[in-house]
Amino acid sequence: MTPADEKILECLNKRQSFLIDAGAGSGKTSSLIRALDHIRGPARRRLIQDGQHVACITFTNVAKNEILERTDHDPLFKVTTIHDFLWDAIKAFQKEIRIALITFNSELPAKSRRKVHETELAAAMQARPTVTYSDRGANFLEGRIYHDDLLGVAEVMFRSHTVLSRIVAARFPFIFVDEYQDTHESVISILMDHLIKADAPPVVGFFGDKLQSIYPDGVGELAGHHQAALVTIKKEENYRCSKAVIEVLNKVRDDIKQVPSGKNLDGAAVYVGLPGLNPESDVTQAALDKARDDFGLEIEGELKVLFLTHRLIARKAGYERLWNAYNDRGGFAKDSFQAGEDPIAAFLIKNIDAVIGAWREKKVGRAISLLSDRKRPIASQSEKALVKSALDKLTQLADGGASLGDVLRHIQSAALLPLLDDLELAVSGSFEPAEEGSSAAKHQALLTALMVIPYQEISTYRAVLENSLPYSTKHGVKGDEFQNVLVILDDAGANWNQYSFGNLLAGADKSESRMQRTRNLFYVCCSRAKDKLIVANLGNGDQSRMEQLFGVKAVSL
């Protein structure tokens, strides 16, 4: 048990809320599990008898499943994503949800595509007694809210009804938040401005690392007044990375000084510059050759290639047209796509490609379970035959070069599953006229472009996000570790408003927020390496900065 773990248990015993800032490879999840195990000691029986549980809020289903496995699926623990946790907290209060939705809608920016006329929404809420949280997307007039809407509506409800905080606090005397830095600001407000101020507040524990905040809508670092209400605990151990990599990490950040704490290898960490490299060249091989020739560094065993922008990986993996469609759209849609969070791309992956993949692999039960939202039940023999035929045809289309539009039209005609509202509009082409240059017009252009993209690019994009290919984006490896890592810096493929690797390496970015985002990406990727790390820059980097970070003479072509 580390000193940080001892401080966590002390906070639990004293019922003090706390914040764990844990550097990469420090065993953050192990500390979370130890805290859960501590609670299910002598206090377990009393908690169960009182109908209370411990909430453990995760950012992804992968993290959720890992924690469930490591706690033996103990029913004392409610391990859930933040969306499921909040919906479970508010769904019974339909009258209040309808009022909160009207308030949330009124607070949306005037140009928001989700915003509807307030009079229409008020009438719709009177006509529809039930509001649902749906994967199909938001349609307020039909009483459907989607992911971001749920966060906003829940925040309005907690803000408006103090009794809601008392109810949740009574149910969950302990609430842990995993990867707090990626949590939406609305969620932090619910926890820190409302729940923690209840008459009998829960113990709230935040686990994460502000430097590993890489999602566009994550809170990153907690506000100063929120931190002041928490006991701050730092974890400085690093059980993962080689000693050479730890030296680099300690130069990237100065708030946590990590120390090797396990069977850390000596390892190696080098930088090579590849400015002016032909974009059609094999970037991976060029970087490996340069590291070998200039540093005598040979890579043996596992190698993970991490691209800090999507441009090169989309070209290399084979979904460049899909990437171009989102790149042309720009803004938040592009960033969400790169993070795997865009609602349309996420629906295609989770609701359509998952069905196709399961059917292709002859996992019949899995495929059928994914059609649970289908309007007609799959009960009779004739219906089963129709669904089998439709799935056979769907797989043939997906694997045979059909466009995304063709695949969606088949899904519609066979009534396999309901589509997102946006995709239904795109398939039919029945868009309402939008002002040229407006957000709505740009969104319609994106949908139109998506319809003609080969469907196979969706499957390839999914494989990259799920780490089924030997290279990945920075978002796809969050929490992972690899024997050897090659990080590709590519300013030309970056969104200039969001990232600038050249400025980061030169220490000369005039935008503090952009510098932080870029540094976080760099830190997350470098800290995946257990042995050897190679950083290859396709742009122009500051050589003195490289010598400072890597402790060796930086080499460029």
Coordinates of C-alpha atoms in Angstrom, one line a residue:
M1 CA 0.0 0.0 0.0
T2 CA 1.4 3.4 -1.0
P3 CA 1.3 6.6 1.1
A4 CA -1.4 7.9 -1.2
D5 CA -3.6 4.8 -0.5
E6 CA -3.2 5.3 3.2
K7 CA -4.4 8.9 2.9
I8 CA -7.4 7.7 0.8
L9 CA -8.4 5.3 3.6
E10 CA -7.9 8.0 6.2
C11 CA -10.3 10.3 4.2
L12 CA -12.9 7.4 4.0
N13 CA -12.7 6.9 7.7
K14 CA -13.1 10.6 8.5
R15 CA -15.8 11.0 5.8
Q16 CA -13.8 13.6 3.9
S17 CA -14.1 14.1 0.2
F18 CA -10.9 13.9 -1.8
L19 CA -9.1 14.4 -5.1
I20 CA -6.5 11.9 -6.3
D21 CA -4.0 13.3 -8.9
A22 CA -2.2 10.3 -10.1
G23 CA 0.6 10.4 -12.7
A24 CA 0.6 8.0 -15.6
G25 CA 1.3 4.4 -14.7
S26 CA 0.9 5.1 -10.9
G27 CA -1.7 2.4 -10.3
K28 CA -4.7 4.8 -10.1
T29 CA -7.2 2.0 -10.7
S30 CA -5.6 -0.2 -8.1
S31 CA -6.0 2.6 -5.6
L32 CA -9.7 2.9 -6.5
I33 CA -10.2 -0.8 -6.0
R34 CA -8.4 -0.7 -2.6
A35 CA -10.8 2.1 -1.6
L36 CA -13.8 0.0 -2.7
D37 CA -12.4 -3.1 -0.9
H38 CA -12.0 -1.0 2.3
I39 CA -15.6 0.1 2.2
R40 CA -16.9 -3.5 1.8
G41 CA -15.2 -4.5 5.0
P42 CA -17.0 -4.1 8.4
A43 CA -19.4 -1.5 7.0
R44 CA -20.7 -3.7 4.2
R45 CA -23.6 -5.4 6.1
R46 CA -24.9 -2.1 7.5
L47 CA -24.9 -0.5 4.1
I48 CA -26.7 -3.3 2.5
Q49 CA -29.3 -3.4 5.4
D50 CA -29.9 0.3 4.9
G51 CA -30.5 -0.2 1.2
Q52 CA -27.4 1.9 0.4
H53 CA -24.7 1.4 -2.3
V54 CA -21.4 2.7 -3.3
A55 CA -21.5 4.5 -6.7
C56 CA -18.4 4.2 -8.9
I57 CA -18.8 6.4 -12.0
T58 CA -16.7 5.6 -15.0
F59 CA -16.1 7.4 -18.3
T60 CA -16.3 4.3 -20.5
N61 CA -17.9 0.9 -20.5
V62 CA -14.4 -0.7 -20.8
A63 CA -13.4 0.9 -17.4
K64 CA -16.8 -0.1 -16.0
N65 CA -16.3 -3.7 -16.9
E66 CA -12.7 -3.8 -15.5
I67 CA -13.9 -2.4 -12.1
L68 CA -16.8 -4.9 -12.0
E69 CA -14.4 -7.8 -12.6
R70 CA -11.9 -6.6 -10.0
T71 CA -14.6 -6.2 -7.4
D72 CA -16.1 -9.6 -8.1
H73 CA -19.4 -8.0 -9.3
D74 CA -20.2 -7.2 -5.6
P75 CA -23.8 -5.9 -5.6
L76 CA -22.8 -3.3 -3.0
F77 CA -21.1 -1.4 -5.8
K78 CA -23.1 0.4 -8.5
V79 CA -20.5 0.7 -11.2
T80 CA -21.9 2.8 -14.0
T81 CA -21.3 5.4 -16.7
I82 CA -22.1 8.9 -15.7
H83 CA -25.1 9.1 -18.1
D84 CA -26.6 5.9 -16.6
F85 CA -26.0 7.2 -13.1
L86 CA -27.7 10.5 -13.7
W87 CA -30.6 9.0 -15.6
D88 CA -31.2 6.5 -12.9
A89 CA -31.3 9.4 -10.4
I90 CA -33.8 11.6 -12.2
K91 CA -36.0 9.3 -14.4
A92 CA -38.7 8.7 -11.8
F93 CA -39.4 12.5 -11.6
Q94 CA -41.1 13.0 -14.9
K95 CA -43.0 16.2 -14.1
E96 CA -39.7 17.8 -13.0
I97 CA -37.9 16.4 -16.0
R98 CA -40.4 18.1 -18.4
I99 CA -39.9 21.4 -16.6
A100 CA -36.2 21.0 -16.6
L101 CA -36.1 20.2 -20.3
I102 CA -38.0 23.4 -21.0
T103 CA -35.5 25.4 -18.9
F104 CA -32.5 23.6 -20.5
N105 CA -33.9 24.4 -24.0
S106 CA -34.3 28.0 -23.1
E107 CA -30.7 28.2 -22.0
L108 CA -29.3 26.7 -25.3
P109 CA -27.5 29.2 -27.6
A110 CA -29.9 30.8 -30.1
K111 CA -28.0 29.1 -33.0
S112 CA -28.0 25.6 -31.5
R113 CA -29.5 23.0 -33.8
R114 CA -31.2 21.3 -30.8
K115 CA -33.1 24.4 -29.7
V116 CA -36.8 24.4 -30.5
H117 CA -39.5 27.1 -30.1
E118 CA -40.4 27.5 -26.5
T119 CA -44.1 27.6 -27.1
E120 CA -44.0 24.4 -29.2
L121 CA -41.9 22.6 -26.5
A122 CA -44.3 23.7 -23.7
A123 CA -47.2 22.2 -25.7
A124 CA -45.3 19.1 -26.5
M125 CA -44.5 18.5 -22.8
Q126 CA -48.1 18.8 -21.9
A127 CA -49.0 16.2 -24.6
R128 CA -46.2 13.8 -23.8
P129 CA -46.2 12.8 -20.1
T130 CA -42.9 10.8 -20.4
V131 CA -39.4 12.0 -21.4
T132 CA -37.0 9.2 -22.4
Y133 CA -33.2 9.0 -22.7
S134 CA -32.6 7.6 -26.1
D135 CA -29.7 6.4 -28.2
R136 CA -31.5 7.5 -31.3
G137 CA -30.6 11.2 -30.8
A138 CA -32.4 14.2 -29.4
N139 CA -35.9 15.2 -30.4
F140 CA -37.3 17.4 -27.7
L141 CA -40.8 17.7 -29.3
E142 CA -41.0 13.9 -29.2
G143 CA -39.8 13.8 -25.6
R144 CA -36.4 12.3 -26.4
I145 CA -33.1 13.5 -24.9
Y146 CA -29.6 12.4 -25.9
H147 CA -26.2 12.3 -24.1
D148 CA -25.3 16.0 -23.8
D149 CA -29.0 16.9 -23.2
L150 CA -29.2 14.5 -20.2
L151 CA -26.2 16.2 -18.5
G152 CA -27.8 19.6 -19.0
V153 CA -31.3 18.5 -17.9
A154 CA -29.9 16.7 -14.8
E155 CA -27.9 19.8 -13.8
V156 CA -31.0 21.9 -14.0
M157 CA -32.9 19.4 -11.9
F158 CA -30.2 19.3 -9.2
R159 CA -30.0 23.1 -9.3
S160 CA -33.8 23.5 -8.9
H161 CA -34.5 20.8 -6.4
T162 CA -32.3 20.4 -3.3
V163 CA -34.4 17.4 -2.2
L164 CA -32.9 15.5 -5.2
S165 CA -29.4 15.8 -3.7
R166 CA -30.7 14.5 -0.4
I167 CA -32.3 11.5 -2.1
V168 CA -29.1 10.6 -4.1
A169 CA -26.9 11.2 -1.0
A170 CA -29.1 8.9 1.1
R171 CA -28.8 6.2 -1.6
F172 CA -25.1 6.6 -2.2
P173 CA -23.0 7.6 0.9
F174 CA -19.9 7.1 -1.2
I175 CA -19.5 8.3 -4.8
F176 CA -16.2 7.7 -6.7
V177 CA -15.5 9.3 -10.1
D178 CA -12.9 7.6 -12.3
E179 CA -11.0 9.7 -14.8
Y180 CA -12.4 12.9 -13.3
Q181 CA -10.5 15.1 -15.8
D182 CA -12.6 13.8 -18.7
T183 CA -15.9 14.5 -16.9
H184 CA -18.2 17.2 -18.2
E185 CA -18.3 20.5 -16.3
S186 CA -22.1 20.0 -15.7
V187 CA -21.3 16.7 -13.9
I188 CA -18.7 18.4 -11.7
S189 CA -21.3 21.1 -10.8
I190 CA -23.9 18.5 -9.8
L191 CA -21.4 16.8 -7.5
M192 CA -19.6 19.8 -6.0
D193 CA -22.2 22.5 -6.1
H194 CA -25.2 20.4 -5.1
L195 CA -24.6 16.8 -3.9
I196 CA -21.6 17.6 -1.6
K197 CA -23.7 20.4 0.0
A198 CA -26.6 18.2 1.0
D199 CA -27.6 18.0 4.7
A200 CA -25.9 14.6 5.0
P201 CA -23.4 14.7 2.0
P202 CA -21.8 11.7 0.5
V203 CA -18.0 11.2 0.4
V204 CA -17.0 12.1 -3.1
G205 CA -13.7 10.8 -4.4
F206 CA -12.2 12.0 -7.6
F207 CA -9.6 9.7 -9.3
G208 CA -7.6 10.9 -12.3
D209 CA -4.9 13.1 -13.7
K210 CA -5.4 16.6 -15.0
L211 CA -2.6 16.2 -17.5
Q212 CA -4.4 13.2 -19.1
S213 CA -7.4 15.3 -20.1
I214 CA -7.6 14.9 -23.8
Y215 CA -11.3 14.9 -24.6
P216 CA -12.8 18.2 -25.9
D217 CA -15.5 18.6 -23.4
G218 CA -13.7 17.3 -20.3
V219 CA -13.3 19.6 -17.3
G220 CA -9.5 19.0 -17.1
E221 CA -8.4 20.6 -13.8
L222 CA -11.0 21.2 -11.1
A223 CA -11.7 24.8 -10.4
G224 CA -9.9 26.3 -7.4
H225 CA -13.0 26.7 -5.2
H226 CA -13.9 23.0 -5.8
Q227 CA -10.4 21.8 -5.0
A228 CA -10.5 23.8 -1.8
A229 CA -13.4 21.6 -0.6
L230 CA -11.4 18.5 -1.2
V231 CA -8.4 16.8 0.4
T232 CA -5.8 16.7 -2.5
I233 CA -3.6 13.6 -2.7
K234 CA -0.8 13.0 -5.2
K235 CA 0.4 9.6 -6.5
E236 CA 4.0 9.9 -7.6
E237 CA 4.8 6.2 -8.3
N238 CA 5.2 4.9 -11.8
Y239 CA 5.0 1.1 -12.1
R240 CA 4.7 1.1 -15.9
C241 CA 7.3 3.1 -17.8
S242 CA 11.0 2.6 -18.2
K243 CA 13.4 4.8 -16.3
A244 CA 14.3 6.7 -19.5
V245 CA 10.7 7.4 -20.3
I246 CA 10.0 8.6 -16.7
E247 CA 12.8 11.1 -17.1
V248 CA 11.0 12.5 -20.1
L249 CA 7.7 12.6 -18.3
N250 CA 9.1 14.5 -15.4
K251 CA 10.4 17.2 -17.8
V252 CA 7.0 17.5 -19.5
R253 CA 5.2 18.2 -16.2
D254 CA 6.4 19.8 -12.9
D255 CA 3.4 19.3 -10.6
I256 CA 4.2 15.6 -10.0
K257 CA 7.7 14.1 -9.8
Q258 CA 7.4 10.4 -10.6
V259 CA 9.7 7.8 -9.4
P260 CA 10.2 4.2 -10.7
S261 CA 8.3 2.0 -8.3
G262 CA 8.2 -1.5 -9.8
K263 CA 10.3 -3.7 -12.0
N264 CA 10.9 -0.7 -14.3
L265 CA 13.3 -1.3 -17.3
D266 CA 16.1 1.0 -18.1
G267 CA 14.6 1.5 -21.5
A268 CA 15.3 4.3 -24.0
A269 CA 13.7 7.5 -25.2
V270 CA 14.8 9.3 -28.3
Y271 CA 13.6 12.0 -30.6
V272 CA 14.0 12.1 -34.4
G273 CA 13.0 14.9 -36.8
L274 CA 11.5 14.0 -40.2
P275 CA 10.7 17.4 -41.7
G276 CA 9.8 17.4 -45.4
L277 CA 9.1 13.6 -45.5
N278 CA 7.0 12.7 -48.5
P279 CA 3.5 12.2 -47.2
E280 CA 3.2 9.0 -49.2
S281 CA 6.3 7.5 -47.5
D282 CA 6.1 4.9 -44.8
V283 CA 6.4 7.2 -41.8
T284 CA 6.7 4.3 -39.4
Q285 CA 9.7 2.7 -41.2
A286 CA 11.4 6.1 -41.7
A287 CA 11.2 6.8 -38.0
L288 CA 12.5 3.3 -37.0
D289 CA 15.4 3.6 -39.5
K290 CA 16.3 7.0 -38.2
A291 CA 16.3 5.8 -34.6
R292 CA 18.5 2.9 -35.5
D293 CA 21.0 4.8 -37.7
D294 CA 21.4 7.7 -35.3
F295 CA 21.1 6.1 -31.9
G296 CA 21.6 2.4 -32.5
L297 CA 18.1 1.8 -31.2
E298 CA 16.6 -1.5 -32.4
I299 CA 12.9 -2.2 -31.6
E300 CA 12.2 -5.8 -30.8
G301 CA 8.8 -7.2 -29.8
E302 CA 5.5 -5.2 -29.5
L303 CA 5.4 -1.8 -31.2
K304 CA 2.4 0.5 -31.0
V305 CA 2.4 3.5 -33.4
L306 CA 0.5 6.4 -32.1
F307 CA -0.6 9.2 -34.4
L308 CA -1.4 12.5 -32.6
T309 CA -3.7 13.5 -35.5
H310 CA -6.1 11.5 -37.5
R311 CA -4.8 12.5 -41.0
L312 CA -2.1 9.9 -41.4
I313 CA -3.8 7.1 -39.6
A314 CA -7.0 7.6 -41.7
R315 CA -4.9 7.3 -44.8
K316 CA -2.9 4.4 -43.6
A317 CA -5.8 2.4 -42.2
G318 CA -8.2 3.2 -45.1
Y319 CA -10.9 5.6 -44.0
E320 CA -9.6 8.8 -45.5
R321 CA -12.9 9.8 -47.1
L322 CA -14.7 9.5 -43.8
W323 CA -12.0 11.6 -42.1
N324 CA -12.2 14.2 -44.9
A325 CA -15.9 14.5 -44.4
Y326 CA -15.5 15.4 -40.8
N327 CA -12.4 17.5 -41.5
D328 CA -14.3 19.6 -43.9
R329 CA -17.1 20.0 -41.3
G330 CA -14.5 21.3 -38.8
G331 CA -15.0 22.6 -35.3
F332 CA -16.5 20.5 -32.5
A333 CA -17.7 17.8 -34.9
K334 CA -14.2 17.1 -36.1
D335 CA -12.8 16.9 -32.6
S336 CA -15.6 14.6 -31.5
F337 CA -15.0 12.3 -34.4
Q338 CA -11.3 12.0 -33.6
A339 CA -12.2 11.2 -30.0
G340 CA -14.8 8.6 -31.1
E341 CA -17.6 10.6 -29.6
D342 CA -19.4 12.1 -32.5
P343 CA -23.1 11.0 -32.1
I344 CA -23.5 9.9 -35.8
A345 CA -20.2 8.0 -36.0
A346 CA -20.8 6.5 -32.6
F347 CA -24.3 5.3 -33.7
L348 CA -22.8 3.7 -36.8
I349 CA -20.2 1.9 -34.8
K350 CA -22.2 0.7 -31.8
N351 CA -25.6 0.2 -33.4
I352 CA -24.9 -0.9 -37.0
D353 CA -21.3 -2.1 -37.4
A354 CA -21.5 -4.1 -34.2
V355 CA -24.5 -6.0 -35.7
I356 CA -22.7 -6.6 -38.9
G357 CA -19.6 -7.8 -37.2
A358 CA -21.5 -10.2 -34.9
W359 CA -23.4 -11.6 -37.9
R360 CA -20.3 -11.9 -40.0
E361 CA -18.6 -13.9 -37.1
K362 CA -21.8 -16.1 -36.8
K363 CA -22.5 -14.8 -33.3
V364 CA -26.2 -15.1 -33.9
G365 CA -27.3 -14.4 -30.3
R366 CA -25.2 -11.4 -30.1
A367 CA -26.5 -10.0 -33.4
I368 CA -30.1 -10.5 -32.4
S369 CA -29.6 -8.9 -29.0
L370 CA -28.3 -5.8 -30.7
L371 CA -31.6 -5.5 -32.6
S372 CA -33.5 -5.1 -29.3
D373 CA -34.9 -1.6 -30.4
R374 CA -36.5 -3.2 -33.5
K375 CA -40.2 -2.4 -33.6
R376 CA -41.3 -5.9 -34.5
P377 CA -40.4 -8.7 -32.1
I378 CA -38.4 -11.6 -33.6
A379 CA -40.7 -14.4 -32.4
S380 CA -42.3 -16.3 -35.2
Q381 CA -40.5 -18.6 -37.6
S382 CA -41.4 -16.4 -40.5
E383 CA -40.1 -13.3 -38.8
K384 CA -36.8 -15.1 -37.9
A385 CA -36.4 -16.0 -41.5
L386 CA -37.0 -12.5 -42.7
V387 CA -34.4 -11.1 -40.2
K388 CA -31.9 -13.8 -41.2
S389 CA -32.3 -12.9 -44.9
A390 CA -32.1 -9.2 -44.1
L391 CA -28.9 -9.6 -42.0
D392 CA -27.3 -11.8 -44.8
K393 CA -28.0 -9.1 -47.3
L394 CA -26.7 -6.4 -44.9
T395 CA -23.4 -8.2 -44.5
Q396 CA -23.1 -8.7 -48.2
L397 CA -23.6 -4.9 -48.8
A398 CA -21.2 -3.9 -46.1
D399 CA -18.5 -6.3 -47.4
G400 CA -19.2 -5.7 -51.1
G401 CA -18.3 -2.1 -51.5
A402 CA -21.7 -0.6 -51.0
S403 CA -22.0 3.0 -49.8
L404 CA -23.2 4.0 -46.3
G405 CA -26.4 5.3 -47.8
D406 CA -27.1 1.9 -49.5
V407 CA -26.5 0.1 -46.2
L408 CA -28.8 2.5 -44.3
R409 CA -31.6 2.2 -47.0
H410 CA -31.5 -1.5 -46.6
I411 CA -31.8 -1.3 -42.8
Q412 CA -34.8 1.0 -43.2
S413 CA -36.5 -1.1 -45.8
A414 CA -36.0 -4.3 -43.8
A415 CA -37.0 -2.6 -40.6
L416 CA -34.0 -4.0 -38.8
L417 CA -33.5 -1.2 -36.3
P418 CA -34.5 2.5 -36.0
L419 CA -32.0 5.1 -37.3
L420 CA -30.9 8.3 -35.8
D421 CA -33.2 11.2 -36.9
D422 CA -30.3 12.8 -38.7
L423 CA -29.6 9.6 -40.7
E424 CA -33.2 9.2 -41.6
L425 CA -33.2 12.7 -43.0
A426 CA -29.9 12.0 -44.8
V427 CA -31.3 8.8 -46.4
S428 CA -34.4 10.6 -47.6
G429 CA -32.7 13.8 -48.5
S430 CA -35.6 15.7 -47.0
F431 CA -33.6 18.5 -45.2
E432 CA -35.3 21.7 -44.3
P433 CA -33.7 24.7 -46.2
A434 CA -30.8 26.1 -44.2
E435 CA -29.1 29.4 -44.5
E436 CA -25.9 29.2 -46.5
G437 CA -22.8 29.0 -44.3
S438 CA -24.9 28.3 -41.2
S439 CA -24.2 25.5 -38.7
A440 CA -27.3 23.7 -40.0
A441 CA -26.1 23.9 -43.6
K442 CA -22.6 22.6 -42.7
H443 CA -24.2 19.7 -40.8
Q444 CA -26.4 18.8 -43.8
A445 CA -23.3 18.9 -46.0
L446 CA -21.6 16.5 -43.7
L447 CA -24.6 14.1 -43.8
T448 CA -24.7 14.3 -47.6
A449 CA -21.0 13.5 -47.8
L450 CA -21.4 10.5 -45.5
M451 CA -24.0 8.9 -47.6
V452 CA -21.6 8.2 -50.5
I453 CA -18.7 7.0 -48.5
P454 CA -17.9 3.2 -48.9
Y455 CA -19.4 1.5 -45.8
Q456 CA -16.2 -0.4 -45.3
E457 CA -14.6 2.8 -44.0
I458 CA -16.9 2.7 -41.0
S459 CA -15.7 -0.8 -40.1
T460 CA -12.1 0.3 -40.4
Y461 CA -12.7 3.4 -38.3
R462 CA -14.2 1.1 -35.6
A463 CA -11.2 -1.2 -35.7
V464 CA -8.9 1.7 -35.1
L465 CA -10.9 3.0 -32.2
E466 CA -11.1 -0.5 -30.6
N467 CA -7.3 -1.0 -31.1
S468 CA -7.8 -3.9 -33.5
L469 CA -5.1 -2.5 -35.7
P470 CA -1.3 -2.0 -34.8
Y471 CA -1.7 1.8 -34.8
S472 CA -4.0 4.1 -33.0
T473 CA -5.0 7.7 -32.2
K474 CA -4.2 9.1 -28.8
H475 CA -7.8 8.6 -27.7
G476 CA -7.8 4.9 -28.5
V477 CA -4.9 4.1 -26.1
K478 CA -6.1 6.0 -23.0
G479 CA -5.2 3.7 -20.0
D480 CA -3.3 1.2 -22.2
E481 CA 0.4 0.3 -22.1
F482 CA 2.7 -1.2 -24.7
Q483 CA 6.2 -2.6 -24.7
N484 CA 7.5 0.0 -27.3
V485 CA 5.8 3.1 -28.6
L486 CA 6.4 5.3 -31.6
V487 CA 4.7 8.7 -31.4
I488 CA 4.2 10.6 -34.6
L489 CA 3.8 14.4 -34.3
D490 CA 2.1 15.9 -37.3
D491 CA 1.3 19.6 -37.2
A492 CA 0.0 19.6 -40.8
G493 CA -2.7 17.2 -39.9
A494 CA -3.7 18.9 -36.7
N495 CA -6.5 21.4 -36.1
W496 CA -4.5 24.6 -35.7
N497 CA -7.0 26.0 -33.2
Q498 CA -6.6 22.9 -31.0
Y499 CA -3.0 21.7 -31.2
S500 CA 0.4 22.9 -32.2
F501 CA 3.2 20.4 -31.7
G502 CA 5.9 22.7 -33.1
N503 CA 5.0 25.5 -30.6
L504 CA 4.9 23.0 -27.8
L505 CA 8.4 21.7 -28.5
A506 CA 9.6 25.3 -29.0
G507 CA 7.9 26.4 -25.8
A508 CA 6.5 29.3 -27.7
D509 CA 2.7 28.9 -28.0
K510 CA 0.9 32.2 -27.4
S511 CA -2.3 30.3 -26.6
E512 CA -2.2 28.8 -23.1
S513 CA -5.2 26.6 -23.6
R514 CA -3.8 25.2 -26.9
M515 CA -0.4 24.6 -25.3
Q516 CA -2.1 22.6 -22.5
R517 CA -4.1 20.5 -24.9
T518 CA -1.1 19.7 -27.0
R519 CA 1.1 19.0 -23.9
N520 CA -1.6 16.6 -22.6
L521 CA -1.7 14.7 -25.8
F522 CA 2.1 14.4 -25.9
Y523 CA 2.2 13.3 -22.2
V524 CA -0.5 10.6 -22.6
C525 CA 1.1 9.1 -25.6
C526 CA 4.7 9.1 -24.3
S527 CA 3.5 7.5 -21.0
R528 CA 2.2 4.4 -22.7
A529 CA 5.8 3.0 -23.2
K530 CA 7.1 0.3 -20.9
D531 CA 10.5 0.0 -22.5
K532 CA 11.5 2.1 -25.6
L533 CA 10.0 5.4 -26.8
I534 CA 10.6 7.1 -30.1
V535 CA 9.1 10.5 -30.9
A536 CA 9.2 11.4 -34.5
N537 CA 8.2 14.9 -35.6
L538 CA 7.1 15.5 -39.2
G539 CA 7.2 19.2 -38.7
N540 CA 10.0 21.6 -37.6
G541 CA 10.9 21.2 -33.9
D542 CA 13.1 23.2 -31.7
Q543 CA 16.3 21.2 -31.3
S544 CA 17.3 22.7 -27.9
R545 CA 14.0 21.8 -26.5
M546 CA 14.4 18.3 -27.7
E547 CA 17.8 18.1 -26.0
Q548 CA 16.2 19.4 -22.8
L549 CA 13.4 16.8 -22.9
F550 CA 15.3 13.7 -24.1
G551 CA 18.8 14.4 -22.6
V552 CA 20.6 13.5 -25.9
K553 CA 21.5 15.3 -29.0
A554 CA 18.3 15.5 -31.0
V555 CA 18.7 14.4 -34.6
S556 CA 16.8 15.5 -37.8
L557 CA 17.1 14.6 -41.4

